[in-house]
Amino acid sequence: MPKPPVELLAGTATASIIMLHGLGADGFDLAPVAQALDLPDVRFILPHAEPRPVTINGGYVMPAWYDICQPDLSREQDDAGFAQAREIVANLIRHEIARDISSTRIILAGFSQGGAVALYSGLTLGLPLAGIAALSAYLPQLPAAVNQTLPIWAAHGTRDDVIPLSLSQASYARLAESQLEMHLYPMAHEISMNEIADLRAWLQTQIG
C-alpha cells in the first residue's frame, strides 16, 4: 500500500501544487521548499515514490519514480517507469479535481527526477494545467507532447554535476521558446533561496 502524500495548506485551498521529490528522497524532503514558498490558499501535495532497484546505483533499492539505466540520461530511458509515474500523477490530479480544484489551477512541480516526471506527465496527459515547474531537471523523451502551450518554469545550477546544465539545456531545446522560462543559478544540484523567490513570483502569476 503506497504511503499517502504529505499535504500542506494554509487557508482554504483555491489551487494545488503537486511537487515530486528526487531520487532516494521522499515527499517530506520538499516540505521545507513548500513552506518557504509561503503561498496562502494553495494546497501542496508531496507524494512518495515507491522503492525500486536503480540500475545506475548497482541495483540498490531506493525511492525512485523510474529506473536510471546509465549516467547519460539522454541515451536510455525507462519508458515503463515514466508511464507508471505519470499514472500516479494523473490520479493525484483527479483527486484534486474531485476536491473542486480546476485542472487550470493545478501546477506540477518537481526536483531532479521528480522534475522530469512533472514534465513528462504535464506535457502528455492532455489536461489544461496551470503550468509545470522543473527544478534541476531535464526533459525526457516523450511519446507525444499534447500540451504544447503549457507554461514551463525551469531552473538549473550552473555547477550541477548530477544533471549537467548542458544536458538539461539540450533537452529543453525541443520545446518552443514561448513555452519555456529558464533560470540559471550559481549552484550545484540543489535548491537555493533565490530560486525559491523567483519560483514564488512565477507561481503567483500562474495561480495567484
Coordinates of C-alpha atoms in Angstrom, one line a residue:
M1 CA 0.0 0.0 0.0
P2 CA 1.6 3.3 -1.1
K3 CA 2.1 5.9 1.7
P4 CA -0.3 8.8 1.4
P5 CA 1.2 12.1 0.2
V6 CA 2.3 14.8 2.6
E7 CA -0.2 17.7 2.4
L8 CA 0.4 21.3 3.4
L9 CA -2.2 24.0 3.4
A10 CA -2.5 27.4 5.0
G11 CA -6.1 28.8 4.5
T12 CA -8.7 27.4 2.1
A13 CA -7.5 25.6 -1.0
T14 CA -8.1 27.5 -4.2
A15 CA -5.2 25.9 -6.1
S16 CA -2.9 22.9 -5.8
I17 CA 0.7 22.2 -6.4
I18 CA 1.8 18.6 -6.8
M19 CA 5.5 18.5 -6.0
L20 CA 7.6 15.5 -6.8
H21 CA 10.9 14.7 -5.0
G22 CA 14.2 13.5 -6.4
L23 CA 15.9 10.1 -6.4
G24 CA 16.3 8.5 -3.0
A25 CA 14.2 11.1 -1.2
D26 CA 10.5 11.2 -0.2
G27 CA 7.7 13.7 0.0
F28 CA 8.9 15.1 3.3
D29 CA 12.1 16.2 1.6
L30 CA 10.3 19.0 -0.3
A31 CA 8.2 20.2 2.7
P32 CA 10.7 23.0 3.6
V33 CA 10.5 24.2 0.0
A34 CA 6.7 24.3 0.1
Q35 CA 6.8 26.2 3.4
A36 CA 9.4 28.7 2.0
L37 CA 7.2 29.4 -1.0
D38 CA 4.6 30.7 1.5
L39 CA 1.6 30.7 -0.8
P40 CA -1.7 31.0 1.2
D41 CA -4.7 29.1 0.0
V42 CA -2.6 26.7 -2.1
R43 CA -2.6 23.0 -1.2
F44 CA 0.8 21.4 -1.6
I45 CA 0.7 17.6 -2.4
L46 CA 4.0 15.9 -1.8
P47 CA 3.8 12.2 -2.8
H48 CA 6.3 9.5 -2.1
A49 CA 7.9 7.3 -4.8
E50 CA 7.9 3.6 -4.2
P51 CA 11.2 1.8 -3.6
R52 CA 12.7 0.1 -6.7
P53 CA 16.1 -1.2 -7.8
V54 CA 18.1 1.6 -9.5
T55 CA 20.5 0.3 -12.2
I56 CA 22.9 3.1 -12.1
N57 CA 23.4 2.5 -8.3
G58 CA 24.2 -1.2 -8.7
G59 CA 20.6 -2.3 -8.4
Y60 CA 20.3 -0.8 -4.9
V61 CA 16.6 -0.4 -3.9
M62 CA 15.6 3.2 -3.1
P63 CA 12.6 5.5 -3.7
A64 CA 12.6 6.3 -7.4
W65 CA 9.9 7.4 -9.9
Y66 CA 11.7 5.4 -12.6
D67 CA 14.9 3.5 -13.2
I68 CA 18.0 5.2 -14.3
C69 CA 19.9 2.9 -16.6
Q70 CA 23.1 4.8 -17.3
P71 CA 24.8 8.2 -16.5
D72 CA 23.8 9.7 -19.9
L73 CA 20.1 10.3 -19.2
S74 CA 19.6 11.2 -22.9
R75 CA 20.6 7.7 -24.2
E76 CA 18.4 5.1 -22.5
Q77 CA 15.1 5.7 -20.8
D78 CA 12.8 3.7 -18.5
D79 CA 9.6 4.3 -20.5
A80 CA 7.6 1.9 -18.4
G81 CA 8.7 3.6 -15.2
F82 CA 7.8 7.0 -16.7
A83 CA 4.3 5.7 -17.7
Q84 CA 3.7 4.3 -14.2
A85 CA 4.8 7.6 -12.6
R86 CA 2.5 9.5 -14.9
E87 CA -0.4 7.4 -13.8
I88 CA 0.4 8.3 -10.2
V89 CA 0.4 12.0 -11.1
A90 CA -2.8 11.6 -13.1
N91 CA -4.6 10.1 -10.0
L92 CA -3.4 12.9 -7.8
I93 CA -4.8 15.4 -10.4
R94 CA -8.1 13.6 -10.5
H95 CA -8.2 13.6 -6.7
E96 CA -7.7 17.4 -6.7
I97 CA -10.4 17.9 -9.3
A98 CA -12.7 15.8 -7.1
R99 CA -11.9 18.3 -4.3
D100 CA -13.2 21.1 -6.5
I101 CA -9.8 22.4 -7.8
S102 CA -10.0 23.0 -11.5
S103 CA -7.1 21.5 -13.5
T104 CA -6.3 25.0 -14.7
R105 CA -5.5 25.8 -11.0
I106 CA -3.1 22.8 -10.7
I107 CA 0.7 23.1 -11.0
L108 CA 3.0 20.1 -11.5
A109 CA 6.4 20.7 -10.0
G110 CA 9.5 18.6 -9.1
F111 CA 13.1 18.5 -8.3
S112 CA 15.6 16.4 -10.4
Q113 CA 14.0 13.1 -11.2
G114 CA 10.7 14.5 -9.9
G115 CA 11.0 17.4 -12.3
A116 CA 11.5 15.0 -15.2
V117 CA 8.3 13.2 -14.2
A118 CA 6.4 16.5 -13.8
L119 CA 7.5 17.5 -17.4
Y120 CA 6.6 14.0 -18.8
S121 CA 3.2 14.0 -17.1
G122 CA 2.2 17.6 -17.8
L123 CA 3.2 17.5 -21.4
T124 CA 1.5 14.2 -22.3
L125 CA -1.7 13.9 -20.1
G126 CA -3.7 16.3 -22.2
L127 CA -5.2 18.2 -19.3
P128 CA -5.3 22.0 -19.2
L129 CA -3.0 22.7 -16.3
A130 CA -1.7 26.0 -14.9
G131 CA 1.9 25.1 -15.6
I132 CA 5.0 23.0 -14.8
A133 CA 7.9 23.9 -12.6
A134 CA 11.1 21.8 -13.1
L135 CA 14.0 22.3 -10.7
S136 CA 17.4 20.9 -11.7
A137 CA 15.7 18.5 -14.1
Y138 CA 15.6 17.6 -17.8
L139 CA 13.0 17.0 -20.4
P140 CA 12.7 13.2 -21.0
Q141 CA 11.8 11.6 -24.3
L142 CA 8.0 11.9 -24.8
P143 CA 5.7 9.5 -26.6
A144 CA 3.7 12.6 -27.8
A145 CA 3.5 16.1 -26.4
V146 CA -0.1 17.3 -26.4
N147 CA 0.2 20.3 -24.1
Q148 CA 2.5 22.3 -26.4
T149 CA 1.4 25.7 -25.0
L150 CA 1.7 24.7 -21.3
P151 CA 3.9 27.3 -19.5
I152 CA 7.1 25.8 -18.1
W153 CA 9.3 27.4 -15.5
A154 CA 12.7 25.7 -15.3
A155 CA 15.7 26.3 -13.1
H156 CA 19.2 24.8 -13.1
G157 CA 22.5 25.2 -11.3
T158 CA 25.5 26.2 -13.4
R159 CA 27.7 23.8 -11.3
D160 CA 25.3 20.9 -11.4
D161 CA 27.3 17.6 -11.7
V162 CA 24.4 15.3 -11.3
I163 CA 22.3 16.5 -14.2
P164 CA 24.7 18.7 -16.2
L165 CA 23.4 22.0 -17.4
S166 CA 24.4 21.1 -20.9
L167 CA 22.2 18.0 -20.9
S168 CA 19.3 20.0 -19.4
Q169 CA 19.5 22.8 -21.9
A170 CA 19.8 20.4 -24.8
S171 CA 16.7 18.6 -23.7
Y172 CA 14.7 21.8 -23.3
A173 CA 15.7 22.8 -26.9
R174 CA 12.8 20.6 -28.0
L175 CA 10.3 23.0 -26.5
A176 CA 9.0 26.2 -28.1
E177 CA 10.8 29.2 -26.8
S178 CA 7.5 30.8 -25.9
Q179 CA 6.7 27.9 -23.7
L180 CA 9.8 27.9 -21.6
E181 CA 11.1 30.3 -18.9
M182 CA 14.6 29.3 -18.0
H183 CA 16.6 30.5 -14.9
L184 CA 20.2 29.7 -14.1
Y185 CA 21.8 29.9 -10.6
P186 CA 25.4 29.7 -9.4
M187 CA 24.8 26.5 -7.5
A188 CA 25.2 22.7 -7.7
H189 CA 22.4 20.1 -7.7
E190 CA 20.3 21.8 -5.1
I191 CA 17.6 24.4 -4.4
S192 CA 18.5 27.9 -3.4
M193 CA 16.5 30.7 -1.7
N194 CA 16.9 33.0 -4.7
E195 CA 15.5 30.2 -6.9
I196 CA 12.5 29.8 -4.4
A197 CA 11.9 33.6 -4.6
D198 CA 11.8 33.5 -8.4
L199 CA 9.6 30.4 -8.4
R200 CA 7.2 32.0 -6.0
A201 CA 6.8 35.1 -8.3
W202 CA 6.0 32.8 -11.2
L203 CA 3.6 30.7 -9.3
Q204 CA 1.7 33.8 -8.2
T205 CA 1.4 34.8 -11.8
Q206 CA 0.0 31.4 -12.8
I207 CA -2.3 30.7 -9.9
G208 CA -2.4 33.9 -7.8

